[in-house]
Short mmCIF file of C-alpha atoms in Angstrom, two decimals:
data_model
loop_
_atom_site.label_atom_id
_atom_site.label_comp_id
_atom_site.label_asym_id
_atom_site.label_seq_id
_atom_site.Cartn_x
_atom_site.Cartn_y
_atom_site.Cartn_z
CA MET A 348 20.44 1.14 -3.74
CA ARG A 349 19.11 -2.40 -3.83
CA LEU A 350 16.28 -3.30 -1.51
CA ARG A 351 15.21 -6.52 0.11
CA GLY A 352 13.17 -7.88 3.00
CA ASP A 353 9.68 -8.86 3.97
CA VAL A 354 8.04 -7.82 7.20
CA SER A 355 4.31 -7.40 7.62
CA ASP A 356 2.34 -5.16 9.95
CA ASP A 357 0.61 -8.35 11.02
CA GLU A 358 3.82 -9.91 12.34
CA GLU A 359 3.65 -8.13 15.67
CA GLU A 360 5.49 -10.80 17.64
CA ASP A 361 8.84 -10.11 15.99
CA ALA A 362 11.51 -8.85 18.38
CA VAL A 363 12.45 -5.23 17.77
CA MET A 364 14.78 -2.75 19.32
CA ASP A 365 13.18 -0.23 21.65
CA PRO A 366 12.86 2.90 19.49
CA ALA A 367 13.46 5.04 22.57
CA LEU A 368 17.09 3.98 22.31
CA LEU A 369 17.33 6.01 19.14
CA SER A 370 16.04 9.25 20.59
CA SER A 371 18.50 11.87 21.77
CA SER A 372 15.91 12.84 24.37
CA SER A 373 16.01 9.41 26.02
CA PRO A 374 18.51 8.45 28.79
CA ASN A 375 20.40 6.35 26.28
CA GLY A 376 20.15 8.90 23.50
CA ALA A 377 23.61 10.38 24.08
CA ALA A 378 25.21 6.94 23.90
CA VAL A 379 23.46 6.18 20.66
CA ALA A 380 24.38 9.56 19.19
CA ALA A 381 27.99 8.98 20.15
CA ALA A 382 27.91 5.59 18.46
CA VAL A 383 27.02 7.26 15.19
CA ALA A 384 30.11 9.00 13.93
CA SER A 385 29.07 12.25 12.28
CA PRO A 386 25.48 11.29 11.35
CA ARG A 387 24.85 12.12 7.71
CA LEU A 388 21.08 11.88 7.96
CA VAL A 389 18.59 12.43 10.81
CA VAL A 390 15.17 10.86 10.32
CA GLY A 391 12.36 11.91 12.62
CA TYR A 392 9.47 9.46 12.71
CA ALA A 393 5.84 9.78 13.79
CA LEU A 394 4.30 6.33 13.58
CA THR A 395 1.73 4.25 15.40
CA LYS A 396 3.06 1.73 17.94
CA LYS A 397 2.13 -1.07 15.56
CA LYS A 398 4.03 0.56 12.71
CA VAL A 399 7.09 1.20 14.89
CA LYS A 400 7.14 -2.46 15.84
CA SER A 401 6.90 -3.73 12.27
CA PHE A 402 9.12 -1.11 10.62
CA LEU A 403 11.99 -0.37 13.00
CA GLN A 404 13.44 -3.86 12.95
CA PRO A 405 16.93 -4.46 14.46
CA LYS A 406 18.37 -5.25 11.02
CA LEU A 407 17.27 -1.88 9.67
CA LEU A 408 18.45 0.06 12.73
CA LEU A 409 21.90 -1.52 12.76
CA LEU A 410 22.42 -0.94 9.05
CA ALA A 411 21.21 2.65 9.37
CA ARG A 412 23.68 3.42 12.15
CA LYS A 413 26.54 1.94 10.12
CA LYS A 414 25.64 4.31 7.30
CA GLY A 415 25.39 7.34 9.58
CA ILE A 416 21.59 7.45 9.69
CA ILE A 417 19.82 7.99 12.99
CA PHE A 418 16.11 7.62 13.73
CA ILE A 419 14.53 9.92 16.32
CA SER A 420 11.02 9.49 17.67
CA ILE A 421 8.87 12.61 17.31
CA ASP A 422 6.93 13.56 20.42
CA GLU A 423 3.49 14.59 19.13
CA THR A 424 2.70 16.33 22.42
CA ARG A 425 5.51 18.86 21.88
CA PRO A 426 5.85 21.51 19.16
CA LEU A 427 7.60 19.98 16.17
CA SER A 428 9.74 23.09 15.72
CA GLU A 429 11.32 22.42 19.14
CA GLN A 430 12.52 18.98 18.06
CA GLY A 431 15.21 17.86 15.65
CA PRO A 432 16.76 19.24 13.55
CA PHE A 433 15.63 16.68 10.97
CA ASP A 434 16.66 15.93 7.41
CA ILE A 435 13.62 13.73 6.81
CA ILE A 436 10.29 13.29 8.58
CA LEU A 437 8.76 9.86 8.10
CA HIS A 438 5.15 9.59 9.23
CA LYS A 439 1.95 7.59 9.16
CA VAL A 440 -0.36 9.52 11.46
CA THR A 441 -3.72 10.32 9.92
CA SER A 442 -5.25 12.97 12.17
CA LYS A 443 -6.14 16.38 10.71
CA GLU A 444 -4.24 18.04 13.55
CA TRP A 445 -1.03 16.22 12.58
CA GLN A 446 -1.47 17.11 8.93
CA GLN A 447 -1.70 20.77 9.88
CA VAL A 448 1.39 20.48 12.10
CA LEU A 449 3.37 19.05 9.19
CA GLU A 450 2.17 21.68 6.73
CA ASP A 451 3.04 24.51 9.12
CA TYR A 452 6.45 22.98 9.83
CA HIS A 453 7.28 22.54 6.16
CA GLU A 454 6.47 26.18 5.42
CA VAL A 455 9.16 27.21 7.93
CA HIS A 456 11.56 24.34 7.08
CA PRO A 457 11.18 23.71 3.32
CA GLN A 458 14.58 21.97 3.25
CA VAL A 459 13.22 19.05 5.28
CA THR A 460 11.88 16.16 3.20
CA ILE A 461 8.41 15.01 4.29
CA LEU A 462 7.65 11.38 3.47
CA ASP A 463 5.09 11.90 2.18
CA PRO A 464 3.05 15.14 1.87
CA PRO A 465 -0.25 14.75 3.79
CA ASN A 466 -2.36 16.06 0.88
CA ALA A 467 -0.84 13.42 -1.42
CA ILE A 468 -1.46 10.63 1.09
CA GLU A 469 -5.05 11.75 1.51
CA HIS A 470 -5.61 10.90 -2.16
CA LEU A 471 -5.18 7.22 -1.25
CA ASN A 472 -7.67 7.29 1.61
CA ASN A 473 -10.56 7.00 -0.84
CA ARG A 474 -10.77 4.03 -3.20
CA GLN A 475 -12.52 6.09 -5.83
CA SER A 476 -9.86 8.79 -6.11
CA MET A 477 -7.11 6.22 -5.50
CA LEU A 478 -7.45 4.59 -8.90
CA GLU A 479 -8.43 7.65 -10.93
CA GLU A 480 -4.81 8.43 -11.74
CA VAL A 481 -4.27 4.87 -12.97
CA ALA A 482 -7.42 4.96 -15.10
CA ASP A 483 -6.13 8.14 -16.77
CA LEU A 484 -2.75 6.61 -17.60
CA SER A 485 -3.73 4.42 -20.58
CA LEU A 486 -0.33 2.87 -19.96
CA SER A 487 0.84 0.25 -22.44
CA SER A 488 4.29 -1.06 -23.29
CA PHE A 489 4.56 -3.23 -26.38
CA TYR A 490 2.41 -6.26 -25.46
CA GLU A 491 1.50 -5.24 -21.90
CA GLU A 492 -1.42 -3.09 -20.84
CA VAL A 493 -2.18 -1.60 -17.41
CA CYS A 494 -5.70 -0.62 -16.41
CA THR A 495 -8.16 -0.79 -13.51
CA PRO A 496 -11.23 -3.02 -13.09
CA ARG A 497 -14.54 -1.45 -14.02
CA GLN A 498 -16.19 -0.19 -10.87
CA VAL A 499 -19.05 1.79 -9.42
CA VAL A 500 -19.20 3.80 -6.19
CA ILE A 501 -22.21 3.45 -3.89
CA MET A 502 -22.55 6.17 -1.27
CA LYS A 503 -25.81 5.13 0.44
CA ASP A 504 -29.12 3.27 0.09
CA PRO A 505 -28.28 -0.43 -0.38
CA SER A 506 -31.55 -0.95 -2.23
CA SER A 507 -30.20 1.16 -5.10
CA ILE A 508 -27.15 -1.05 -5.67
CA PRO A 509 -28.67 -3.53 -8.18
CA THR A 510 -29.86 -0.65 -10.36
CA ALA A 511 -26.53 1.17 -10.14
CA VAL A 512 -24.66 -2.00 -11.10
CA ALA A 513 -26.95 -2.60 -14.07
CA MET A 514 -26.58 1.00 -15.27
CA ALA A 515 -22.78 0.74 -15.02
CA GLY A 516 -22.89 -2.48 -17.06
CA LEU A 517 -20.86 -4.44 -14.50
CA THR A 518 -20.70 -8.22 -14.68
CA LEU A 519 -21.03 -10.48 -11.64
CA PRO A 520 -19.30 -11.52 -9.44
CA LEU A 521 -18.30 -8.22 -7.88
CA VAL A 522 -15.69 -7.44 -5.24
CA ALA A 523 -17.07 -5.10 -2.55
CA LYS A 524 -14.56 -2.82 -0.79
CA PRO A 525 -15.11 -0.08 1.81
CA LEU A 526 -14.84 3.32 0.13
CA VAL A 527 -12.69 4.85 2.88
CA VAL A 528 -9.23 3.52 3.72
CA ASP A 529 -8.44 4.66 7.26
CA GLY A 530 -5.85 2.14 8.46
CA THR A 531 -8.36 0.05 10.42
CA SER A 532 -8.85 -3.66 9.78
CA LYS A 533 -12.43 -2.93 8.72
CA SER A 534 -11.26 -0.83 5.81
CA HIS A 535 -9.48 -3.91 4.43
CA GLU A 536 -12.50 -6.23 4.71
CA LEU A 537 -13.43 -7.41 1.22
CA SER A 538 -16.45 -9.42 0.07
CA LEU A 539 -17.47 -11.19 -3.12
CA ALA A 540 -21.06 -10.84 -4.30
CA TYR A 541 -22.19 -13.65 -6.62
CA ASP A 542 -25.75 -12.70 -7.48
CA GLU A 543 -27.86 -9.61 -8.05
CA ALA A 544 -30.27 -10.35 -5.20
CA SER A 545 -27.45 -10.22 -2.63
CA LEU A 546 -26.21 -6.77 -3.69
CA SER A 547 -28.75 -4.95 -1.50
CA MET A 548 -27.28 -6.77 1.52
CA LEU A 549 -24.04 -4.76 1.20
CA ASP A 550 -23.21 -1.84 3.47
CA PRO A 551 -22.34 1.48 1.72
CA PRO A 552 -20.34 3.58 1.28
CA LEU A 553 -18.38 1.15 -0.85
CA VAL A 554 -16.75 0.45 -4.19
CA LEU A 555 -17.89 -2.47 -6.34
CA GLN A 556 -15.27 -3.80 -8.77
CA GLU A 557 -15.67 -6.46 -11.42
CA PHE A 558 -13.83 -9.61 -10.39
CA VAL A 559 -11.04 -10.52 -12.81
CA ASN A 560 -9.75 -14.09 -12.97
CA HIS A 561 -5.99 -13.93 -12.36
CA GLY A 562 -4.76 -17.41 -11.53
CA GLY A 563 -5.08 -16.80 -7.80
CA ILE A 564 -1.85 -14.77 -7.68
CA LEU A 565 -1.43 -11.12 -6.69
CA PHE A 566 1.71 -9.06 -7.31
CA LYS A 567 2.60 -6.54 -4.62
CA VAL A 568 4.86 -3.88 -6.11
CA TYR A 569 6.76 -1.91 -3.45
CA ILE A 570 8.12 1.48 -4.45
CA ILE A 571 10.63 3.61 -2.53
CA GLY A 572 11.72 6.47 -4.73
CA GLU A 573 13.16 4.86 -7.86
CA ALA A 574 13.66 1.48 -6.18
CA ILE A 575 11.14 -1.29 -6.91
CA GLN A 576 10.60 -4.73 -5.40
CA VAL A 577 7.91 -7.23 -6.36
CA VAL A 578 6.61 -10.18 -4.33
CA ARG A 579 3.91 -12.74 -5.07
CA ARG A 580 0.94 -13.38 -2.81
CA PHE A 581 -1.76 -16.02 -2.98
CA SER A 582 -5.05 -14.37 -3.82
CA VAL A 583 -8.71 -15.27 -4.36
CA PRO A 584 -9.15 -18.37 -6.58
CA ASP A 585 -10.59 -17.92 -10.05
CA VAL A 586 -14.37 -18.03 -10.48
CA ASN A 587 -15.78 -20.33 -13.16
CA THR A 588 -19.26 -20.93 -14.59
CA TYR A 589 -19.97 -23.67 -12.05
CA ASP A 590 -19.20 -21.26 -9.20
CA LEU A 591 -21.57 -18.66 -10.63
CA LEU A 592 -24.39 -21.18 -11.02
CA ASN A 593 -23.98 -22.74 -7.60
CA ASN A 594 -23.09 -19.85 -5.32
CA VAL A 595 -25.38 -17.12 -4.04
CA GLY A 596 -25.00 -14.44 -1.40
CA ILE A 597 -22.06 -12.47 -0.03
CA TYR A 598 -18.79 -14.20 0.81
CA ARG A 599 -16.25 -12.55 3.11
CA LEU A 600 -12.79 -12.80 1.58
CA PRO A 601 -9.71 -13.59 3.68
CA ARG A 602 -6.96 -11.00 3.84
CA VAL A 603 -4.94 -12.64 1.13
CA SER A 604 -2.26 -10.04 0.50
CA CYS A 605 -0.41 -10.21 3.85
CA ALA A 606 3.09 -11.69 4.17
CA ALA A 607 1.70 -14.98 5.51
CA ALA A 608 0.17 -15.58 2.06
CA SER A 609 3.55 -15.46 0.30
CA ALA A 610 3.71 -17.44 -2.94
CA ASP A 611 7.31 -16.63 -3.83
CA HIS A 612 8.53 -20.20 -3.24
CA ALA A 613 5.39 -22.08 -4.29
CA ASP A 614 5.34 -24.52 -7.19
CA LEU A 615 3.28 -22.47 -9.66
CA ASP A 616 2.51 -22.58 -13.34
CA PRO A 617 5.23 -20.38 -14.90
CA SER A 618 2.66 -18.47 -16.93
CA ILE A 619 0.93 -17.46 -13.67
CA ALA A 620 4.04 -16.96 -11.52
CA GLU A 621 5.98 -14.83 -14.01
CA LEU A 622 6.53 -11.35 -12.59
CA PRO A 623 5.41 -8.28 -14.55
CA PRO A 624 8.14 -7.06 -16.93
CA ARG A 625 10.66 -4.77 -15.28
CA PRO A 626 10.45 -2.02 -17.95
CA LEU A 627 6.69 -1.88 -17.46
CA LEU A 628 7.04 -1.58 -13.67
CA GLU A 629 9.66 1.15 -14.00
CA LYS A 630 7.45 3.15 -16.35
CA LEU A 631 4.41 2.63 -14.11
CA SER A 632 6.34 3.60 -10.99
CA ARG A 633 7.69 6.76 -12.63
CA GLU A 634 4.25 7.82 -13.85
CA LEU A 635 2.50 7.17 -10.53
CA ARG A 636 5.20 8.91 -8.46
CA GLY A 637 4.66 11.99 -10.57
CA ARG A 638 0.87 11.85 -10.58
CA LEU A 639 0.38 10.90 -6.93
CA GLY A 640 3.22 12.98 -5.49
CA LEU A 641 4.33 9.98 -3.38
CA ARG A 642 7.67 8.22 -2.94
CA LEU A 643 6.78 5.47 -0.46
CA PHE A 644 3.86 3.26 -1.50
CA ASN A 645 2.86 -0.07 -2.95
CA ILE A 646 0.60 -1.25 -5.77
CA ASP A 647 -1.54 -4.39 -5.71
CA MET A 648 -1.53 -5.73 -9.25
CA ILE A 649 -3.02 -8.79 -10.96
CA ARG A 650 -2.56 -10.25 -14.45
CA GLU A 651 -5.75 -11.32 -16.21
CA LEU A 652 -5.80 -15.05 -16.83
CA GLY A 653 -5.49 -15.55 -20.58
CA GLY A 654 -5.63 -11.79 -21.01
CA ASN A 655 -2.56 -11.37 -23.25
CA ASP A 656 -0.52 -9.63 -20.52
CA ARG A 657 -3.27 -7.29 -19.39
CA TYR A 658 -2.59 -6.09 -15.86
CA TYR A 659 -5.04 -4.54 -13.43
CA ILE A 660 -4.16 -2.31 -10.51
CA ILE A 661 -6.70 -3.01 -7.78
CA ASP A 662 -5.29 -1.09 -4.80
CA ILE A 663 -2.61 1.44 -3.81
CA ASN A 664 -1.31 1.83 -0.26
CA TYR A 665 0.90 4.47 1.34
CA PHE A 666 3.81 3.26 3.54
CA PRO A 667 2.67 -0.38 3.34
CA GLY A 668 2.99 -3.08 5.99
CA GLN A 669 5.88 -4.83 4.29
CA THR A 670 9.19 -3.20 5.09
CA ILE A 671 11.95 -3.34 2.50
CA TYR A 672 15.47 -3.01 3.82
CA PRO A 673 18.44 -1.64 1.88
CA ARG A 674 21.69 -3.58 1.88
#
């Protein structure tokens, strides 16, 4: 199945079909069910309103119905066992109560595919554990190498940060990221620290990663099962010696990886714009699917400027904002 499309969680003004029209429990549910001749696949979904709006686009819904796929909204106030039956449950609800509901349901209905298992998703909610699997890969393919930036985790006491950074041997500037990824905008707020004196101004718990010059381009690698799609995004500009000598303090970074920052049609230096090799992405996707236990996620990847095809994975997200539609 080939995949295409580009819709961000941030594009909330896009027109979408009312998801209630897809539910057999709604007044229009019978009409929709009748319109789908012998549905081959029933997908129950438990998503936030924002995710419903960005994901269930008219194009996707129409194509799904043509292929005998129907989406049904899960009512979280009712027992899950009383709803359905489902072939797949697609979800992005983070509460502990919901995780328990899913685990209990899957014990009774092991034939239903859960996208994705809550315990596997939880692995990505912490930026320390998120990249551990990548760090253990030691993945290389001929000339390419995949690794993670050197980093240190700070749990508390901002005054201890300069010492922790020195002991870890990290080189300034450093990218500061919240340790916990909880779906809020705050968990995606990144900062760049230029000098040692400013490090104690940061707010733990957080992860500090060495900044890697990468030509100002980020590759977002979207993975759905064995399918892969890559898009380019404008990123943080490179940092040179002049910047290091003339900048001090903490700088809040814009959210560069959203769809509005697309660089797919920009006039770029070919050496910077060139996508990562397909064989490398396929090998990386296969390894991470197995290690993470996920089938619906994306990787944020950069290529070190002048680094002889050395790639760094800097973030992994479950069920990302961009939606990729089959055709």
